[in-house]
Coordinates of C-alpha atoms in Angstrom, one line a residue:
X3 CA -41.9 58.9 -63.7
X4 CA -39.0 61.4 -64.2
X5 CA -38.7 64.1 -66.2
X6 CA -36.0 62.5 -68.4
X7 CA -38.5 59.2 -68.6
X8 CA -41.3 61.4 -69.8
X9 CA -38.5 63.9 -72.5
X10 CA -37.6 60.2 -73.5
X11 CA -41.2 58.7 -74.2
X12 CA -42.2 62.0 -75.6
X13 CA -39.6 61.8 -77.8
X14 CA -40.6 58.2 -78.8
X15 CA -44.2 58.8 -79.6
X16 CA -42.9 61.7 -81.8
X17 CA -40.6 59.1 -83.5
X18 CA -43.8 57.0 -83.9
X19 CA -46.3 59.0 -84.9
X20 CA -43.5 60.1 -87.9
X21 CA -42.6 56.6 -88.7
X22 CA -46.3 55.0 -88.7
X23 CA -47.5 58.4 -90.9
X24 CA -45.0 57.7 -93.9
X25 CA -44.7 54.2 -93.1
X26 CA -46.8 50.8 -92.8
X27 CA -45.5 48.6 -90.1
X28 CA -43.9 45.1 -91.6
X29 CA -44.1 42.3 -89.0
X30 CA -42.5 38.8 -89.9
X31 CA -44.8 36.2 -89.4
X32 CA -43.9 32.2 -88.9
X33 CA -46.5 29.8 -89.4
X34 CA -46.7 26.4 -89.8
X35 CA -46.6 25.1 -93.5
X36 CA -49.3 22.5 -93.2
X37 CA -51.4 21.1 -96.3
X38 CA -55.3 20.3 -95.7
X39 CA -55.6 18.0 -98.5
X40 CA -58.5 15.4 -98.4
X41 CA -57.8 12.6 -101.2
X42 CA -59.6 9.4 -102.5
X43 CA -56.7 8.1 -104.7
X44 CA -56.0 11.7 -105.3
X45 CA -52.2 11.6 -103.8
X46 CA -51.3 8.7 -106.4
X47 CA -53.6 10.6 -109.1
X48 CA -51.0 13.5 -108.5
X49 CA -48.4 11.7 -108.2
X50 CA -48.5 8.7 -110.6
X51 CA -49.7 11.0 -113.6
X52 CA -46.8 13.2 -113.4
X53 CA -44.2 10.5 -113.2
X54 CA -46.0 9.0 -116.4
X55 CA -45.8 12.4 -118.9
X56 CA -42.7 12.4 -119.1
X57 CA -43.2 8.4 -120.5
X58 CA -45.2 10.3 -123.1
X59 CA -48.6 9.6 -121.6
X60 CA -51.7 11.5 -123.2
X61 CA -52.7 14.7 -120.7
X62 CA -55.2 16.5 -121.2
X63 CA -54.9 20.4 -120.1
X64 CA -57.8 22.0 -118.9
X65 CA -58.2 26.0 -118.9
X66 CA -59.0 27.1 -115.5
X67 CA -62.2 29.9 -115.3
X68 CA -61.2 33.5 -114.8
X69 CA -63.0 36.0 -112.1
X70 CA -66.3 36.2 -112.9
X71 CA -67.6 39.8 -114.3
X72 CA -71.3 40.0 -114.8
X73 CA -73.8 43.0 -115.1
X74 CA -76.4 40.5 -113.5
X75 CA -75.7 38.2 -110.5
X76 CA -78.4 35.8 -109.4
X77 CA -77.4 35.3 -105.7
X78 CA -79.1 33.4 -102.6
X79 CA -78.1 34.0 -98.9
X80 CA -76.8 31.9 -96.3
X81 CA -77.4 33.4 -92.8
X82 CA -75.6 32.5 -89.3
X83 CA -75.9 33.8 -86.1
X84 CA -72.2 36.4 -87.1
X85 CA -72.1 36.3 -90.8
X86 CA -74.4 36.3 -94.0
X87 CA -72.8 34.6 -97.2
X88 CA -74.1 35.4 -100.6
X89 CA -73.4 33.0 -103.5
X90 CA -73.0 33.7 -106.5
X91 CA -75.8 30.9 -108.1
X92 CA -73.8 30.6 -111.8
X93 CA -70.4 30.7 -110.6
X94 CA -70.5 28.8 -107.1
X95 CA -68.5 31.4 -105.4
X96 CA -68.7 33.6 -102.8
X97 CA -70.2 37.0 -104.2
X98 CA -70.2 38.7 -100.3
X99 CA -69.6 38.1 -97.0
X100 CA -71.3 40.4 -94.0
X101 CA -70.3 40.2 -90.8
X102 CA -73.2 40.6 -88.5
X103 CA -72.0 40.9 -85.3
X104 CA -68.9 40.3 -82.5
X105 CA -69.6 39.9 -78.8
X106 CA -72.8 41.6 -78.9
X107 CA -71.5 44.1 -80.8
X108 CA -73.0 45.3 -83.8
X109 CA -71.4 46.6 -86.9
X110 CA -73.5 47.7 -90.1
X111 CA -72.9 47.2 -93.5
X112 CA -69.5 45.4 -93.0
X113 CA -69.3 43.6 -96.2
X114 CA -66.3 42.1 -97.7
X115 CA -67.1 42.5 -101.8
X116 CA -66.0 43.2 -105.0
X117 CA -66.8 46.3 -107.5
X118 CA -66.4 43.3 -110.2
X119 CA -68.0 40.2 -109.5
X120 CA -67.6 37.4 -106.7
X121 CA -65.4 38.3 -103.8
X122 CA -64.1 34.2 -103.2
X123 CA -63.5 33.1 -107.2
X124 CA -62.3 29.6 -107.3
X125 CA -59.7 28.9 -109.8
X126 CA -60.6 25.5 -111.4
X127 CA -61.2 24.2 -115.2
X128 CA -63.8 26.3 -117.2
X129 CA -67.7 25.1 -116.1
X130 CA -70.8 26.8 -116.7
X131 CA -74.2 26.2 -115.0
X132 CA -73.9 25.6 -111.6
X133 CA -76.3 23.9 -110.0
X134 CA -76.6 24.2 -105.9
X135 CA -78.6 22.8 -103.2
X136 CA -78.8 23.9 -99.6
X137 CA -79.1 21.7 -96.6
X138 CA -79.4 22.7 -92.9
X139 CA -78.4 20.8 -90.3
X140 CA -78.6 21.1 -86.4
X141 CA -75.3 23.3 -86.2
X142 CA -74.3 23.7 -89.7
X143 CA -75.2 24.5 -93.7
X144 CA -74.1 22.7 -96.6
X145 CA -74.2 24.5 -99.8
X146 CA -73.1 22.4 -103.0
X147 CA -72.4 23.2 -106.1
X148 CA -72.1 21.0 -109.2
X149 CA -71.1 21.9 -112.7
X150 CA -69.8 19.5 -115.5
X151 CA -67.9 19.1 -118.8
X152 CA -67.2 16.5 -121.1
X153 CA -64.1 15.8 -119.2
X154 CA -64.8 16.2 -115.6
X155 CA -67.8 17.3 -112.9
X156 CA -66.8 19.9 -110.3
X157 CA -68.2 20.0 -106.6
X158 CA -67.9 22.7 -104.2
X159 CA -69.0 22.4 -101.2
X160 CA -69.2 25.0 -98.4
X161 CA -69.4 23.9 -95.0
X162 CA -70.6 26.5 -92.4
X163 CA -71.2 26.2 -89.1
X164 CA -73.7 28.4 -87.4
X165 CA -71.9 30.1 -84.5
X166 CA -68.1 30.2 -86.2
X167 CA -66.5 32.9 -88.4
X168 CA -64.5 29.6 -89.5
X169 CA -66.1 27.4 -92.5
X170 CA -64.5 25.2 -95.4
X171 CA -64.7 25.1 -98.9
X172 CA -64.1 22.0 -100.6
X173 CA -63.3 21.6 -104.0
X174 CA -63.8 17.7 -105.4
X175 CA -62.4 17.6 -108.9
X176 CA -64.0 14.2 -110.4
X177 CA -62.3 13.2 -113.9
X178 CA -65.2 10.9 -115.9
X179 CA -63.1 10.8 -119.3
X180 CA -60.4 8.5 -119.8
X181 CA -57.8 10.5 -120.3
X182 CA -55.6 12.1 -117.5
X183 CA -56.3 15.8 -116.9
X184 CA -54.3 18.2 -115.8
X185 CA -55.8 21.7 -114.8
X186 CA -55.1 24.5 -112.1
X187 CA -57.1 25.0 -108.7
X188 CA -56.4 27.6 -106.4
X189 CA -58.7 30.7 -105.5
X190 CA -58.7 34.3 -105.6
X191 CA -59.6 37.0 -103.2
X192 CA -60.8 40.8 -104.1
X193 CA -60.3 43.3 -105.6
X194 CA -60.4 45.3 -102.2
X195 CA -62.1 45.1 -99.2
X196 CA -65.7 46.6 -99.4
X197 CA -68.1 48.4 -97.4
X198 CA -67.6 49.8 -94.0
X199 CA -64.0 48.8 -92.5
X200 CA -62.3 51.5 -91.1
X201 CA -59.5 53.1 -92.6
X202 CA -57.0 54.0 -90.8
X203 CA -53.5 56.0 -92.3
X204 CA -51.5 53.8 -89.4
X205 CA -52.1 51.0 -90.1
X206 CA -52.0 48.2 -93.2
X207 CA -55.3 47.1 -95.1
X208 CA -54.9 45.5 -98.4
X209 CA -53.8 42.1 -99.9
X210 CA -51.7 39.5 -98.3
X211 CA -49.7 36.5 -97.9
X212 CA -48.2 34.0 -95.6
X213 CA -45.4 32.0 -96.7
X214 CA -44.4 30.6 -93.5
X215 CA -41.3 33.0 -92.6
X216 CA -42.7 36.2 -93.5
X217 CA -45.9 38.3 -94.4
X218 CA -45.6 40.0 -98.1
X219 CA -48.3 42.8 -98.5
X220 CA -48.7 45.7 -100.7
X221 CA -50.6 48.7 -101.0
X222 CA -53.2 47.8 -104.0
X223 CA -52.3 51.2 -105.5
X224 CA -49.1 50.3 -105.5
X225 CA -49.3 47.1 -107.1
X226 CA -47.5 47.3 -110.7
X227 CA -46.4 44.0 -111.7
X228 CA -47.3 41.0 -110.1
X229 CA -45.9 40.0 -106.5
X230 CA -45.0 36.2 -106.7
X231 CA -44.6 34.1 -103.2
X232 CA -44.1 30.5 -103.5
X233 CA -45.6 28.3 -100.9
X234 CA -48.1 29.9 -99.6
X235 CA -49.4 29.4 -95.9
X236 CA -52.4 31.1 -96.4
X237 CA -53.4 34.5 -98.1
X238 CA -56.1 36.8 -97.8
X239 CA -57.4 40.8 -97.7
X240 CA -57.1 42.5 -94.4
X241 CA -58.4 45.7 -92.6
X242 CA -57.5 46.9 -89.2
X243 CA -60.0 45.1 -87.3
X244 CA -61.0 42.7 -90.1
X245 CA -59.9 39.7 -91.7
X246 CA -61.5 37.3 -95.2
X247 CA -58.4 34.7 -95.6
X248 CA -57.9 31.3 -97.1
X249 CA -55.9 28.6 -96.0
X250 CA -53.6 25.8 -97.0
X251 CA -55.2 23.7 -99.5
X252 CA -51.6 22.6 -100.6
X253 CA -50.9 26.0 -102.6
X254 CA -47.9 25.9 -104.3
X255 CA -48.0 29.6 -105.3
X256 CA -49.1 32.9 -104.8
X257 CA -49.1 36.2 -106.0
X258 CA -50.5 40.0 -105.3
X259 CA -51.6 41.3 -108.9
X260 CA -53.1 44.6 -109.8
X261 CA -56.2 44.9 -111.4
X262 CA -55.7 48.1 -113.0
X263 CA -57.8 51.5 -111.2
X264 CA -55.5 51.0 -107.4
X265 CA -57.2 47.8 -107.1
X266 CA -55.1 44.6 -106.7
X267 CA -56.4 40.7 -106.2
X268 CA -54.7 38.2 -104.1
X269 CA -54.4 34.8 -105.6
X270 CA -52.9 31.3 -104.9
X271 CA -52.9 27.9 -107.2
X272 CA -51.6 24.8 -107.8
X273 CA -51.7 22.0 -110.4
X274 CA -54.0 18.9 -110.1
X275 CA -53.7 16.4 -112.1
X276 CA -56.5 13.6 -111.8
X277 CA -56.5 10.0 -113.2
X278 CA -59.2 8.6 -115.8
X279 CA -62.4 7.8 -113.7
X280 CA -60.7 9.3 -110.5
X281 CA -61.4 12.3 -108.2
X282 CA -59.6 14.8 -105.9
X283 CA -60.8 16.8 -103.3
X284 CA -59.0 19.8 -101.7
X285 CA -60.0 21.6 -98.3
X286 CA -59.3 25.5 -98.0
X287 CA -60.5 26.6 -94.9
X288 CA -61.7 29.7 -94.6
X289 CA -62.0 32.6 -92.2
X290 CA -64.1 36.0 -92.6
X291 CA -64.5 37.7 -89.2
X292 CA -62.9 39.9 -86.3
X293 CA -59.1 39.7 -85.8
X294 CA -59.9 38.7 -81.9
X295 CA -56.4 37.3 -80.6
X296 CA -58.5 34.4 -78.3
X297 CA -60.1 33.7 -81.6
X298 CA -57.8 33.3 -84.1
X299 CA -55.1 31.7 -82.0
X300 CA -57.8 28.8 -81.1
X301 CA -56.7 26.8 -84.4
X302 CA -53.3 25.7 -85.6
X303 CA -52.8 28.1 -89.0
X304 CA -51.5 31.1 -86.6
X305 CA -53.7 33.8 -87.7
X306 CA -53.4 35.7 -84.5
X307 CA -50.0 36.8 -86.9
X308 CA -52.0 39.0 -88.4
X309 CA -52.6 41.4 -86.0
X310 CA -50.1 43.8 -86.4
X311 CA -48.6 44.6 -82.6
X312 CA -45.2 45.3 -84.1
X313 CA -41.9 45.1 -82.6
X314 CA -42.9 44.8 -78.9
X315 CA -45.4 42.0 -80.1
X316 CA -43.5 40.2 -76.8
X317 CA -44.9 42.8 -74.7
X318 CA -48.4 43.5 -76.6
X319 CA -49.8 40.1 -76.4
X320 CA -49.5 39.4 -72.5
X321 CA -50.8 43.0 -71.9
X322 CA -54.0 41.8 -73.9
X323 CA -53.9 38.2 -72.2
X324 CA -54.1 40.6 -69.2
X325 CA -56.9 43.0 -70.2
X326 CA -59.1 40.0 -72.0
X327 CA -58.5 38.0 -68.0
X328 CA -59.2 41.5 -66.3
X329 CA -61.9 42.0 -68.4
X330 CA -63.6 38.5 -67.9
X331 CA -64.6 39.2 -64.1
X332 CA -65.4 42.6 -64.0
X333 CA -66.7 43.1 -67.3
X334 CA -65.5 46.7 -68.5
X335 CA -62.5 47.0 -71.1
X336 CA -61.5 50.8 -68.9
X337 CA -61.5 48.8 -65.5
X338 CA -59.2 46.1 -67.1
X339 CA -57.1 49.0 -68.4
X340 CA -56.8 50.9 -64.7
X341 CA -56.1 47.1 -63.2
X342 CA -53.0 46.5 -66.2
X343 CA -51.7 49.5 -65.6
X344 CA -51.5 48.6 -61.7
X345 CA -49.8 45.2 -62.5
X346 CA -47.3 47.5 -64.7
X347 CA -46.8 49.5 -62.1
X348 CA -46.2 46.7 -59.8
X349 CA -43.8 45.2 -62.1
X350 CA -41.5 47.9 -62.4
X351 CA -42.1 49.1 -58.6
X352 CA -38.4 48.5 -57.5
X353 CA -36.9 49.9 -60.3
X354 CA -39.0 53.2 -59.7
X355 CA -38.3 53.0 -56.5
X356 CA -34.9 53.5 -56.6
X357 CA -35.0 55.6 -59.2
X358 CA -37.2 57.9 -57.8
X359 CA -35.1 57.6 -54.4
X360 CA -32.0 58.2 -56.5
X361 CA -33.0 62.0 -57.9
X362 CA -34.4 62.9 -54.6
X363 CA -30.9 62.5 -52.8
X364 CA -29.5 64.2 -56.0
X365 CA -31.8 67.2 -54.7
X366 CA -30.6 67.2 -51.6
X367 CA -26.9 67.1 -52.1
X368 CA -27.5 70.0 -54.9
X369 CA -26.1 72.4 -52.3
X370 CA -23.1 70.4 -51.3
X371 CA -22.5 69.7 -55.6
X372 CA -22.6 73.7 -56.2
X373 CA -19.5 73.6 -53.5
X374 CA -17.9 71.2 -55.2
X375 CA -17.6 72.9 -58.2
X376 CA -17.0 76.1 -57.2
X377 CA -13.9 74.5 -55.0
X378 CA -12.3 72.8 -58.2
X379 CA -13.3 75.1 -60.4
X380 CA -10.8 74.5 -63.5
X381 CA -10.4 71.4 -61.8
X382 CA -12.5 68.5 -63.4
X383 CA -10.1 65.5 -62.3
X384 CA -10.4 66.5 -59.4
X385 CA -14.0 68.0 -59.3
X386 CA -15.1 64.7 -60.7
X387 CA -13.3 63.0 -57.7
X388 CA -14.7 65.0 -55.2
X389 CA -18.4 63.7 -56.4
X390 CA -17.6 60.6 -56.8
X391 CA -17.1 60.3 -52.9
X392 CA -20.1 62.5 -51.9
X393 CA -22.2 60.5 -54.1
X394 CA -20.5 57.0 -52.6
X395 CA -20.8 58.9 -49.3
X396 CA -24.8 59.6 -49.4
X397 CA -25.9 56.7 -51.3
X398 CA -26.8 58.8 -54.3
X399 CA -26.4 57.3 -58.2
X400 CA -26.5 60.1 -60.8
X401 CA -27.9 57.6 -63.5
X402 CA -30.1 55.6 -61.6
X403 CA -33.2 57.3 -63.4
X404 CA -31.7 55.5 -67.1
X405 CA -32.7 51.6 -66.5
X406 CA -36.7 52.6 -65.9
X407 CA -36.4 54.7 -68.4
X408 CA -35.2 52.4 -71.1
X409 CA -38.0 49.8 -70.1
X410 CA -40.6 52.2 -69.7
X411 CA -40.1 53.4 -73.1
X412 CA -40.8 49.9 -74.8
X413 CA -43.6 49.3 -72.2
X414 CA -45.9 52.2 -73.7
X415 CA -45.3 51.2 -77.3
X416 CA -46.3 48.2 -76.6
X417 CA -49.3 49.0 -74.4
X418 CA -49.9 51.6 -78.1
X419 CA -49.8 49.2 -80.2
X420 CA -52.0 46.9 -78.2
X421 CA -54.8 49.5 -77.7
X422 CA -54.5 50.5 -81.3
X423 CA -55.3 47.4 -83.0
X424 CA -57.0 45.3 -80.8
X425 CA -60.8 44.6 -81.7
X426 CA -61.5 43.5 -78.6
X427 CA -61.4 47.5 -77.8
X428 CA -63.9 48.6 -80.6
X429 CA -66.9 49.9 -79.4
X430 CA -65.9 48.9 -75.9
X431 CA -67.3 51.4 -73.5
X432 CA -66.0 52.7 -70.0
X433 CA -68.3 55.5 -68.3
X434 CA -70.5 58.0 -69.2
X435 CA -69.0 60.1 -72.3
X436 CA -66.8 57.0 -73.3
X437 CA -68.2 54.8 -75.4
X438 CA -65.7 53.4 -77.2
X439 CA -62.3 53.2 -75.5
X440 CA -60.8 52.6 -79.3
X441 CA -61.3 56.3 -80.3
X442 CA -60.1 60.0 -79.0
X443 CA -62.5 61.2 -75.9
X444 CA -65.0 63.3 -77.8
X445 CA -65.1 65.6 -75.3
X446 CA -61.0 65.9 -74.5
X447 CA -61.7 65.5 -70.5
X448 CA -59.6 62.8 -70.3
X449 CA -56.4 64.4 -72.4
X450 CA -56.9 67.5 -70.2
X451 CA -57.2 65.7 -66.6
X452 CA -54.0 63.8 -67.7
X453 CA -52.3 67.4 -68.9
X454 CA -53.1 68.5 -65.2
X455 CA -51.7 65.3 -63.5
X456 CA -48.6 65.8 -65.5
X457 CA -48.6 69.5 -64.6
X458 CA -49.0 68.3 -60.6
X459 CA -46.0 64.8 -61.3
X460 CA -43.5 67.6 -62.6
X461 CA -44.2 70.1 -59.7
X462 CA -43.4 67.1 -57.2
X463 CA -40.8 65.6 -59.0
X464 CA -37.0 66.6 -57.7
X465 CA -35.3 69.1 -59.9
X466 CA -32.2 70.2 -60.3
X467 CA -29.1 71.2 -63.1
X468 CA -30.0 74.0 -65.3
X469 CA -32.8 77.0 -64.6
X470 CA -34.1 76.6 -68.3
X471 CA -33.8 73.4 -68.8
X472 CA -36.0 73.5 -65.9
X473 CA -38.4 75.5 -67.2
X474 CA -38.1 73.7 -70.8
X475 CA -39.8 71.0 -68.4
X476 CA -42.7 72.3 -67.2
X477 CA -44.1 72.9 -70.9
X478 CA -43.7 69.0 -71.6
X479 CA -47.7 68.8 -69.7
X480 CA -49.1 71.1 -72.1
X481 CA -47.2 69.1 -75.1
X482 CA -48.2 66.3 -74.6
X483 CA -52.0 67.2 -74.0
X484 CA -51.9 68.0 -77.3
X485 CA -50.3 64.9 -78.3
X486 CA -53.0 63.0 -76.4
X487 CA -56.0 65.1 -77.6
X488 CA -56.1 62.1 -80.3
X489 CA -55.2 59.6 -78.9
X490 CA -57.4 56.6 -78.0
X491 CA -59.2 57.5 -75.3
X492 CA -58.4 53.5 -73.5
X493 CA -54.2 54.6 -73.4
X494 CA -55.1 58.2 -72.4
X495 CA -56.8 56.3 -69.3
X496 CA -53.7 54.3 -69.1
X497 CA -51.5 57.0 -68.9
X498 CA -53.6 59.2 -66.7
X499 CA -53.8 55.9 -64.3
X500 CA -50.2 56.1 -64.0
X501 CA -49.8 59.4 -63.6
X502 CA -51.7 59.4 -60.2
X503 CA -49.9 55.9 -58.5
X504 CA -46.6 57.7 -59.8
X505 CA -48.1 60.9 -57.8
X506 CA -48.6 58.8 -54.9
X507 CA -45.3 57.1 -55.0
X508 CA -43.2 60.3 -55.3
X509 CA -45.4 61.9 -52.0
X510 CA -44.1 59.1 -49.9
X511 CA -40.6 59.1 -51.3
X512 CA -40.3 62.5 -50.9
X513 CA -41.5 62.1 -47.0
X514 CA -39.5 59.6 -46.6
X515 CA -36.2 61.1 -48.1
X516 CA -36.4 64.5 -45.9
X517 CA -37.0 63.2 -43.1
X518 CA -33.5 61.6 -43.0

């Protein structure tokens, strides 16, 4: 790696670390806008209703139930082999949700919950006294709930299976009047995100929502009048590693809204209208677990989108494809990283080839260029001339260090970006002192040996131009050191990795140039 590759990706991590300290990173998601909607004559009760108010039919307007905010909660657990539900036994609704585990790994006390009541709040007409029942079957629980009215008997009913962070919650709205009845349905998630996610100033964690173009988020304590999104794909709360969202379901609107305190709910609705003597039911799936890439790209709602890789996402998610393959046979996340950054390395071999190749003649015909300019001094047509051959006469390209350098640059954001967010790299361990390849080395060895092979890349690397720019040089080791004190210790690995092949590769260019 040349000098002006390494002043170019210092330069770029200084750029980043500015931009990602003042500001959250704002990917545009596509998904596709597909409705879950289970109906038994609910799609003509929706549909035939409407058509008939405005022919002055008689419809009845239900008030839908607010979030729930009570001093005492009676709750009951349901327990799988990665998360533990707790429902809310008045209100049907999810009060928390733990997650116990991922891959082995466990994480205490990481519970999704609210300060003020039930965490899932299902938006439907006004019902009091839930009654539930709990079934267990070989791979799955069935909690139902069942409340009535005059007007109409509500069912939900949560289906979890046993080894999935995916279950559904389906909402059956059965009208036993005989009128037509028009209320809203939807569901609410928060205020924030509970106990134990980490929080980190780079990246987002908060409220959000999918619309099928784009992902609208807010900080909750910025939240001052409501954010409105029509159409919603999906919408949930989000930390860095984490994610509690709920899909589809047929939403036809959405909206961020503070709840006063820099706490904010995230919300989504629709109308349902039901027939006399008539029901509808409406799926939301629902997902509370680890933002794993294999894992949330298995189903067709696209949450993988939520992982934020940024701008380079092209580049970030086959460099994870890679490390989750690498990582498959040999069973250590560092190995993985050491046997990426060799298929990098390989990829971009001919282009540092040359490049390398390139400023080593440039050495050599230093001598010969000082000539040059001290023959057309005052010259620079001329002088300019006269290089223009030697260089055409030796082979030599004055720019050839500028194409690895631009794709380089891109490569290590991305590679960033990947090791910053990706869960698969919590609590991952490599040897001895590293335990966990998502955080700094506690002990800086790995900054320092990196510093050192940095220190030993610039010594072998061709110089040439000006004496203090030169020397302007030879500090960029001990900069960046610092830089990489706290960093994660998984890209300091990557970095260091590189730094030795690149070592390797100069030694035998250099060989190879002066012996010609």
């Amino acid at each position: 790696m040349d000098k002006r590759t390494v002043l170019a990706i210092g330069l770029s991590i200084l750029v980043l670390l500015i931009f990602q300290y003042f500001y959250a990173p704002t990917p545009v998601i596509q998904t596709d806008n597909q409705t879950q909607t289970e109906t038994t004559g609910s799609e003509s009760a929706q549909k035939e209703p409407a058509e008939q108010t405005s022919e002055s039919i008689d419809v009845k307007k239900l008030d839908s139930t607010k979030e729930e905010e009570k001093t005492q909660v009676k709750t009951f657990n349901v327990k799988t082999n990665n998360l533990k539900i707790t429902f809310n036994s008045d209100t049907g609704n999810i009060y928390t949700a733990t997650i116990l585990q991922y891959k082995d790994k466990e994480f205490p006390d990481l519970i999704f919950k609210s300060e003020n009541g039930d965490y899932l709040n299902v938006l439907s007409a006004s019902v009091s006294g839930y009654k539930h029942t709990l079934k267990e079957f070989n791979n799955r629980y069935e909690v139902q709930f069942v409340g009535e009215t005059k007007d109409i008997v509500i069912n939900k009913t949560y289906i979890i299976k046993k080894d999935s962070y995916f279950f559904d919650l389906k909402v059956t709205i059965s009208n036993i009047s005989d009128q037509t009845i028009q209320t809203s349905l939807g569901v609410v998630i928060g205020p924030g995100l509970g106990k134990g996610f980490e929080d980190s100033k780079y990246m987002f964690s908060g409220p959000l929502i999918f619309n099928g173009k784009q992902v609208t988020k807010e900080d909750p304590e910025d939240v001052e009048e409501p954010i409105n999104v029509d159409n919603p794909s999906w919408l949930g709360y989000t930390s860095k590693y984490f994610l509690f969202s709920a899909m589809n379901g047929g939403l036809t609107k959405a909206a961020i809204e503070s709840k006063g305190d820099s706490k904010a709910v995230v919300k989504g609705s629709k109308e349902v209208i039901v027939n006399p003597l008539d029901k509808s039911v409406t799926t939301f799936p629902v997902f509370v677990g680890p933002k794993e890439y294999d894992l949330l790209s298995s189903n067709k709602f696209e949450l993988e989108e939520s992982i934020q890789f940024g701008i380079f996402s092209f580049l970030s998610v086959p460099m994870l494809k890679i490390l989750n393959f690498t990582y498959g046979f040999m069973g250590n996340y560092g190995l993985a990283i050491i046997m990426l950054t060799f298929v990098i390395k390989i990829l971009t071999y001919p282009l540092t080839q040359k490049s390398m190749t390139s400023m080593k003649k440039m050495q050599v015909l230093q001598p010969e260029m000082t000539k040059i300019r001290e023959k057309f001094k005052g010259e620079p047509q001329k002088m300019n001339a006269a290089m223009m051959d030697l260089y055409k006469k030796h082979g030599a390209n004055p720019m050839g260090g500028c194409l690895p350098m631009v794709i380089q640059i891109p490569i290590f954001i991305a590679l960033y970006r990947t090791l910053l967010v990706s869960i698969e790299l919590k609590g991952s361990p490599f040897i001895f002192w590293l335990t966990d390849l998502s955080q700094k080395d506690p002990y800086f060895i790995t900054p320092i040996l990196m510093g050192l092979s940095m220190f030993l890349q610039q010594k072998m690397t061709p110089t040439g131009g000006d004496p203090k720019q030169q020397k302007i040089f030879m500090f960029l080791p001990l900069v960046f050191t610092f830089i990489f004190l706290n960093f994660p210790a998984g890209l300091v690995i990557y970095w260091l990795t590189n730094n030795v092949l690149t070592i390797i590769q100069q030694y035998f260019i250099n060989r190879k140039v002066s012996a010609k």
